[in-house]
């Protein structure tokens, strides 16, 4: 049973005011204090925003205030991302478990699911009926927290999703998320490298979706400290020019996708055009398209297997 610790609204208000000030001084968004309080003190956004919680005689925390202070010190001093402190991250309509074994799923990656849904309505000249795409086998390569696999399994209720990661620790988190969201029977998990564990699905995949590591190796240490010091480098480092995994996925996927199957990836700013060129050169793809993220940056590349 979850333990509870009682504080007065006034005490928590003072704690929040001090924590917000520390955030501003450390150049961290003061909003993050409220994310922590929403998760660990069960306060809602409105009562935090209007500060109505201040008048409550009792607020129940799921940890002592001293531990909350220690957590916040980790955020400020060690630059630990707040999602690793709370152990959860919101993504699409889900609240996903996260740990330092997995990349914190990013808002821009949410668009991959909308693109996959749109792509499952095939172009007029596709040999594949829509139902084959929405009912077939989809792969999430480099699943991390399982975000994309969970998004696909929810978007395509009649499909089977195959989620692969090289990291056993990441797969354990992804599995915990699938269980929490009652999707465990719709997602199969595989430990291994990219498509290699899916040999039994050669020529059968309706779609392949990936947000692979794409940051050039020498840029990784210079990323903001929350990322460089705390997120797994296996999830970030895309090799010398950042294209190692993208090149592999372009080359390997045609053996696994069925005719008309969807190839869809996220890329870093400035990479999309080169990925589209790689797909063109490979010769097995058509209808190659680049899509922007919500900030208007070209980020996603989609193609269909001939
Ligand atoms: C950028 S993260 C994406 C995680 C998650 N899909 C998301 O979008 O939040 C890349 C993922 O690829 C995994 N990965 C790295 N190399 C891999 C490989 N050779 N085979 C399979 N997965 C790999 C990492 O462990 C990490 O989980």
Short mmCIF file of C-alpha atoms and ligand atoms in Angstrom, two decimals:
data_model
loop_
_atom_site.label_atom_id
_atom_site.label_comp_id
_atom_site.label_asym_id
_atom_site.label_seq_id
_atom_site.Cartn_x
_atom_site.Cartn_y
_atom_site.Cartn_z
CA UNK A 1 0.00 0.00 0.00
CA UNK A 2 1.21 3.50 -0.87
CA UNK A 3 2.28 5.42 2.28
CA UNK A 4 1.04 8.96 2.78
CA UNK A 5 2.61 11.92 4.59
CA UNK A 6 0.59 14.88 5.75
CA UNK A 7 1.60 18.57 5.40
CA UNK A 8 -0.40 21.77 5.69
CA UNK A 9 -1.28 23.74 2.57
CA UNK A 10 0.65 26.70 3.95
CA UNK A 11 3.84 24.61 4.41
CA UNK A 12 3.59 23.20 0.91
CA UNK A 13 2.94 26.67 -0.52
CA UNK A 14 6.13 27.93 1.14
CA UNK A 15 8.03 24.92 -0.21
CA UNK A 16 6.70 25.57 -3.72
CA UNK A 17 7.53 29.28 -3.60
CA UNK A 18 11.14 28.53 -2.61
CA UNK A 19 11.47 25.74 -5.20
CA UNK A 20 10.12 27.98 -7.98
CA UNK A 21 12.67 30.64 -7.07
CA UNK A 22 15.49 28.06 -7.18
CA UNK A 23 14.25 26.96 -10.61
CA UNK A 24 14.28 30.49 -11.98
CA UNK A 25 17.81 31.05 -10.63
CA UNK A 26 18.96 27.77 -12.22
CA UNK A 27 17.34 28.66 -15.55
CA UNK A 28 14.86 25.79 -15.27
CA UNK A 29 11.14 26.26 -15.98
CA UNK A 30 9.34 26.98 -12.67
CA UNK A 31 6.44 24.90 -14.10
CA UNK A 32 8.46 21.79 -13.32
CA UNK A 33 7.85 22.31 -9.59
CA UNK A 34 4.16 21.90 -10.33
CA UNK A 35 4.73 18.71 -12.39
CA UNK A 36 6.45 17.27 -9.34
CA UNK A 37 3.61 18.36 -7.05
CA UNK A 38 0.95 17.01 -9.39
CA UNK A 39 2.58 13.60 -9.35
CA UNK A 40 3.73 13.38 -5.75
CA UNK A 41 1.18 15.54 -3.89
CA UNK A 42 -1.86 14.72 -6.03
CA UNK A 43 -2.55 18.42 -6.63
CA UNK A 44 -4.33 19.44 -9.81
CA UNK A 45 -3.11 22.10 -12.21
CA UNK A 46 -5.87 24.56 -11.38
CA UNK A 47 -5.33 24.51 -7.61
CA UNK A 48 -1.60 25.00 -8.23
CA UNK A 49 -2.17 27.80 -10.70
CA UNK A 50 -4.69 29.60 -8.48
CA UNK A 51 -2.76 28.57 -5.33
CA UNK A 52 -6.03 27.49 -3.68
CA UNK A 53 -4.22 24.49 -2.13
CA UNK A 54 -2.60 27.00 0.27
CA UNK A 55 -5.79 27.19 2.34
CA UNK A 56 -6.10 23.43 2.85
CA UNK A 57 -5.43 22.17 6.39
CA UNK A 58 -3.95 18.88 5.11
CA UNK A 59 -2.33 17.69 1.90
CA UNK A 60 -1.24 14.07 1.56
CA UNK A 61 2.15 13.52 -0.05
CA UNK A 62 3.37 10.09 -1.15
CA UNK A 63 6.78 10.86 0.39
CA UNK A 64 8.01 13.00 3.33
CA UNK A 65 8.61 16.68 2.55
CA UNK A 66 12.33 16.19 3.30
CA UNK A 67 12.50 13.60 0.48
CA UNK A 68 10.67 15.94 -1.86
CA UNK A 69 13.35 18.52 -1.06
CA UNK A 70 16.09 15.98 -1.84
CA UNK A 71 14.44 15.14 -5.17
CA UNK A 72 14.24 18.81 -6.08
CA UNK A 73 17.92 19.26 -5.18
CA UNK A 74 18.73 16.50 -7.69
CA UNK A 75 16.80 18.45 -10.31
CA UNK A 76 18.58 21.74 -9.59
CA UNK A 77 22.10 20.57 -8.75
CA UNK A 78 22.48 17.40 -10.82
CA UNK A 79 20.15 18.48 -13.66
CA UNK A 80 18.22 15.20 -13.43
CA UNK A 81 15.15 15.50 -15.73
CA UNK A 82 11.97 15.88 -13.67
CA UNK A 83 10.42 12.86 -15.46
CA UNK A 84 13.15 10.61 -14.00
CA UNK A 85 12.35 12.02 -10.55
CA UNK A 86 8.62 11.32 -10.81
CA UNK A 87 9.15 8.09 -12.81
CA UNK A 88 6.46 9.06 -15.31
CA UNK A 89 6.13 11.11 -18.50
CA UNK A 90 2.95 12.16 -20.31
CA UNK A 91 2.91 11.18 -23.99
CA UNK A 92 -0.16 11.41 -26.22
CA UNK A 93 -3.05 10.27 -24.00
CA UNK A 94 -0.81 8.03 -21.89
CA UNK A 95 1.16 8.46 -18.68
CA UNK A 96 4.22 6.29 -19.31
CA UNK A 97 6.65 4.88 -16.76
CA UNK A 98 10.20 6.06 -17.40
CA UNK A 99 13.60 5.47 -15.82
CA UNK A 100 17.15 6.47 -16.78
CA UNK A 101 17.20 3.27 -18.89
CA UNK A 102 14.91 4.89 -21.45
CA UNK A 103 14.77 8.11 -23.43
CA UNK A 104 12.02 10.41 -22.12
CA UNK A 105 9.47 10.27 -24.94
CA UNK A 106 9.31 13.67 -26.68
CA UNK A 107 6.20 15.60 -27.77
CA UNK A 108 7.38 15.77 -31.40
CA UNK A 109 7.52 11.95 -31.56
CA UNK A 110 3.75 11.90 -30.94
CA UNK A 111 3.33 12.98 -34.60
CA UNK A 112 4.73 9.62 -35.77
CA UNK A 113 1.49 7.94 -34.69
CA UNK A 114 -0.68 10.42 -36.61
CA UNK A 115 1.52 9.92 -39.67
CA UNK A 116 1.25 6.12 -39.34
CA UNK A 117 -2.55 6.39 -39.11
CA UNK A 118 -2.65 8.60 -42.22
CA UNK A 119 -0.25 6.27 -44.03
CA UNK A 120 -2.41 3.23 -43.27
CA UNK A 121 -4.84 4.71 -45.77
CA UNK A 122 -2.69 3.68 -48.74
CA UNK A 123 -2.17 5.80 -51.87
CA UNK A 124 -4.53 4.99 -54.75
CA UNK A 125 -1.90 2.97 -56.65
CA UNK A 126 -0.90 0.80 -53.66
CA UNK A 127 -1.41 -2.95 -54.19
CA UNK A 128 -2.35 -3.29 -50.51
CA UNK A 129 -5.92 -2.91 -49.24
CA UNK A 130 -6.27 -0.61 -46.18
CA UNK A 131 -7.33 -3.49 -43.96
CA UNK A 132 -4.02 -5.28 -44.54
CA UNK A 133 -2.14 -2.26 -43.18
CA UNK A 134 -4.36 -1.70 -40.16
CA UNK A 135 -4.77 -5.41 -39.36
CA UNK A 136 -1.25 -6.60 -40.03
CA UNK A 137 2.07 -6.63 -38.20
CA UNK A 138 3.74 -3.32 -37.24
CA UNK A 139 7.24 -2.93 -35.83
CA UNK A 140 8.53 -0.28 -33.40
CA UNK A 141 12.31 -0.45 -33.69
CA UNK A 142 14.20 0.98 -30.70
CA UNK A 143 11.09 1.03 -28.55
CA UNK A 144 12.62 2.61 -25.40
CA UNK A 145 9.69 3.32 -23.04
CA UNK A 146 7.39 1.56 -25.53
CA UNK A 147 5.74 4.87 -26.46
CA UNK A 148 5.51 4.28 -30.23
CA UNK A 149 4.47 0.62 -29.84
CA UNK A 150 1.72 1.68 -27.42
CA UNK A 151 0.60 4.46 -29.76
CA UNK A 152 0.47 2.02 -32.70
CA UNK A 153 -1.35 -0.69 -30.73
CA UNK A 154 -3.96 1.87 -29.68
CA UNK A 155 -4.30 3.35 -33.18
CA UNK A 156 -4.60 -0.06 -34.86
CA UNK A 157 -6.68 -2.24 -32.51
CA UNK A 158 -6.63 -5.18 -34.94
CA UNK A 159 -2.86 -5.13 -35.53
CA UNK A 160 -0.04 -6.94 -33.72
CA UNK A 161 2.87 -4.69 -32.74
CA UNK A 162 6.43 -5.99 -32.46
CA UNK A 163 8.68 -3.84 -30.26
CA UNK A 164 12.46 -4.29 -30.41
CA UNK A 165 15.23 -2.78 -28.32
CA UNK A 166 18.90 -3.56 -27.79
CA UNK A 167 18.55 -2.67 -24.10
CA UNK A 168 17.00 -5.27 -21.77
CA UNK A 169 16.47 -2.56 -19.14
CA UNK A 170 14.52 -0.42 -21.63
CA UNK A 171 12.40 -3.42 -22.64
CA UNK A 172 11.47 -4.01 -18.97
CA UNK A 173 10.10 -0.45 -18.78
CA UNK A 174 8.29 -0.82 -22.13
CA UNK A 175 6.69 -4.06 -20.92
CA UNK A 176 5.58 -2.42 -17.67
CA UNK A 177 3.88 0.29 -19.73
CA UNK A 178 2.13 -2.21 -22.00
CA UNK A 179 0.85 -4.05 -18.92
CA UNK A 180 -0.28 -0.85 -17.20
CA UNK A 181 -2.28 0.11 -20.31
CA UNK A 182 -3.74 -3.38 -20.84
CA UNK A 183 -1.91 -3.77 -24.15
CA UNK A 184 0.37 -6.65 -23.16
CA UNK A 185 -1.44 -9.11 -25.42
CA UNK A 186 -1.15 -6.75 -28.40
CA UNK A 187 2.59 -5.98 -28.23
CA UNK A 188 5.41 -8.54 -28.41
CA UNK A 189 8.82 -7.54 -27.12
CA UNK A 190 12.19 -8.63 -28.50
CA UNK A 191 15.73 -7.99 -27.28
CA UNK A 192 18.13 -7.52 -30.17
CA UNK A 193 19.33 -5.24 -32.92
CA UNK A 194 16.75 -3.53 -35.12
CA UNK A 195 15.01 -6.02 -37.46
CA UNK A 196 17.24 -8.98 -36.61
CA UNK A 197 14.85 -10.53 -33.98
CA UNK A 198 11.97 -10.31 -36.48
CA UNK A 199 13.27 -12.88 -39.02
CA UNK A 200 9.94 -14.73 -38.78
CA UNK A 201 8.21 -11.60 -40.16
CA UNK A 202 10.34 -11.21 -43.31
CA UNK A 203 8.13 -9.88 -46.11
CA UNK A 204 5.16 -9.61 -43.74
CA UNK A 205 5.41 -6.22 -42.02
CA UNK A 206 2.64 -3.72 -42.80
CA UNK A 207 4.70 -0.96 -41.28
CA UNK A 208 8.00 -0.14 -39.63
CA UNK A 209 8.26 2.89 -37.35
CA UNK A 210 11.41 4.09 -35.59
CA UNK A 211 12.80 7.04 -33.71
CA UNK A 212 16.41 5.83 -33.86
CA UNK A 213 19.49 7.41 -32.28
CA UNK A 214 20.46 10.10 -34.78
CA UNK A 215 22.77 12.56 -33.04
CA UNK A 216 26.36 12.67 -34.35
CA UNK A 217 28.67 11.17 -31.69
CA UNK A 218 30.72 14.31 -31.16
CA UNK A 219 27.58 16.38 -30.45
CA UNK A 220 26.30 14.10 -27.66
CA UNK A 221 28.49 15.47 -24.83
CA UNK A 222 27.46 19.04 -25.75
CA UNK A 223 23.73 18.42 -25.48
CA UNK A 224 21.97 20.09 -22.54
CA UNK A 225 23.09 18.46 -19.26
CA UNK A 226 19.69 16.83 -18.63
CA UNK A 227 20.16 14.87 -21.86
CA UNK A 228 23.94 14.35 -22.03
CA UNK A 229 24.36 13.37 -18.37
CA UNK A 230 21.16 11.42 -17.73
CA UNK A 231 19.55 9.98 -20.86
CA UNK A 232 21.02 6.72 -22.22
CA UNK A 233 23.66 7.37 -24.87
CA UNK A 234 22.50 4.19 -26.63
CA UNK A 235 19.30 6.14 -27.35
CA UNK A 236 21.09 9.24 -28.63
CA UNK A 237 24.33 8.40 -30.41
CA UNK A 238 23.83 7.87 -34.14
CA UNK A 239 27.52 7.33 -34.97
CA UNK A 240 30.05 9.69 -36.54
CA UNK A 241 27.62 11.53 -38.86
CA UNK A 242 24.42 10.56 -36.98
CA UNK A 243 23.20 8.35 -39.84
CA UNK A 244 24.41 4.87 -38.76
CA UNK A 245 20.99 3.60 -37.65
CA UNK A 246 19.03 5.47 -40.32
CA UNK A 247 21.26 3.98 -43.08
CA UNK A 248 20.79 0.50 -41.60
CA UNK A 249 17.00 0.86 -41.45
CA UNK A 250 16.85 2.05 -45.09
CA UNK A 251 18.93 -0.93 -46.22
CA UNK A 252 17.39 -3.68 -44.06
CA UNK A 253 13.66 -2.87 -44.11
CA UNK A 254 12.83 -3.90 -47.71
CA UNK A 255 13.37 -7.58 -46.77
CA UNK A 256 10.80 -7.26 -43.97
CA UNK A 257 8.11 -4.97 -45.43
CA UNK A 258 5.38 -6.42 -47.59
CA UNK A 259 4.66 -4.66 -50.91
CA UNK A 260 2.93 -1.36 -50.05
CA UNK A 261 4.24 -1.52 -46.47
CA UNK A 262 5.07 1.72 -44.66
CA UNK A 263 8.61 2.88 -43.69
CA UNK A 264 8.45 5.78 -41.22
CA UNK A 265 11.16 7.41 -39.11
CA UNK A 266 11.91 10.48 -37.04
CA UNK A 267 15.13 12.35 -37.85
CA UNK A 268 17.16 15.24 -36.46
CA UNK A 269 16.84 18.78 -37.85
CA UNK A 270 18.60 18.87 -41.21
CA UNK A 271 18.69 15.09 -41.80
CA UNK A 272 15.33 14.48 -43.52
CA UNK A 273 16.39 15.40 -47.04
CA UNK A 274 19.45 13.11 -46.84
CA UNK A 275 17.30 10.23 -45.54
CA UNK A 276 14.86 10.77 -48.44
CA UNK A 277 17.84 10.59 -50.82
CA UNK A 278 19.03 7.34 -49.20
CA UNK A 279 15.55 5.83 -49.68
CA UNK A 280 15.52 6.95 -53.32
CA UNK A 281 18.99 5.45 -53.97
CA UNK A 282 18.04 2.17 -52.30
CA UNK A 283 15.51 1.55 -55.08
CA UNK A 284 12.88 -0.41 -53.11
CA UNK A 285 10.75 2.56 -52.03
CA UNK A 286 8.30 4.95 -53.63
CA UNK A 287 6.09 7.88 -52.57
CA UNK A 288 8.93 9.20 -50.40
CA UNK A 289 7.68 12.13 -48.34
CA UNK A 290 9.08 14.49 -45.69
CA UNK A 291 6.81 15.86 -42.95
CA UNK A 292 7.41 18.72 -40.48
CA UNK A 293 6.94 18.55 -36.72
CA UNK A 294 4.67 20.96 -34.83
CA UNK A 295 7.42 23.60 -34.89
CA UNK A 296 7.54 23.41 -38.71
CA UNK A 297 10.93 21.62 -38.77
CA UNK A 298 11.28 18.83 -41.38
CA UNK A 299 11.58 15.83 -39.07
CA UNK A 300 9.77 12.74 -40.36
CA UNK A 301 10.39 10.67 -43.48
CA UNK A 302 7.81 8.24 -44.83
CA UNK A 303 7.95 5.89 -47.79
CA UNK A 304 6.18 2.81 -49.12
CA UNK A 305 7.82 -0.46 -50.14
CA UNK A 306 7.42 -1.11 -53.91
C1 LIG B 1 15.85 7.80 -29.60
S1 LIG B 1 15.47 6.39 -28.61
C2 LIG B 1 13.75 6.21 -28.97
C3 LIG B 1 12.96 5.58 -27.87
C4 LIG B 1 11.44 5.60 -28.12
N1 LIG B 1 11.12 4.88 -29.33
C5 LIG B 1 10.94 7.02 -28.20
O1 LIG B 1 10.68 7.49 -29.30
O2 LIG B 1 10.81 7.66 -27.15
C6 LIG B 1 16.25 5.09 -29.51
C7 LIG B 1 16.09 3.70 -28.95
O3 LIG B 1 16.81 2.81 -29.79
C8 LIG B 1 17.42 1.81 -29.00
N2 LIG B 1 18.53 1.22 -29.76
C9 LIG B 1 19.79 1.70 -29.94
N3 LIG B 1 20.50 0.86 -30.73
C10 LIG B 1 19.67 -0.17 -31.05
C11 LIG B 1 19.81 -1.33 -31.84
N4 LIG B 1 20.96 -1.63 -32.46
N5 LIG B 1 18.75 -2.15 -31.95
C12 LIG B 1 17.57 -1.88 -31.33
N6 LIG B 1 17.38 -0.78 -30.57
C13 LIG B 1 18.41 0.07 -30.44
C14 LIG B 1 17.83 2.54 -27.74
O4 LIG B 1 18.04 1.64 -26.67
C15 LIG B 1 16.64 3.48 -27.55
O5 LIG B 1 15.65 2.88 -26.74
#
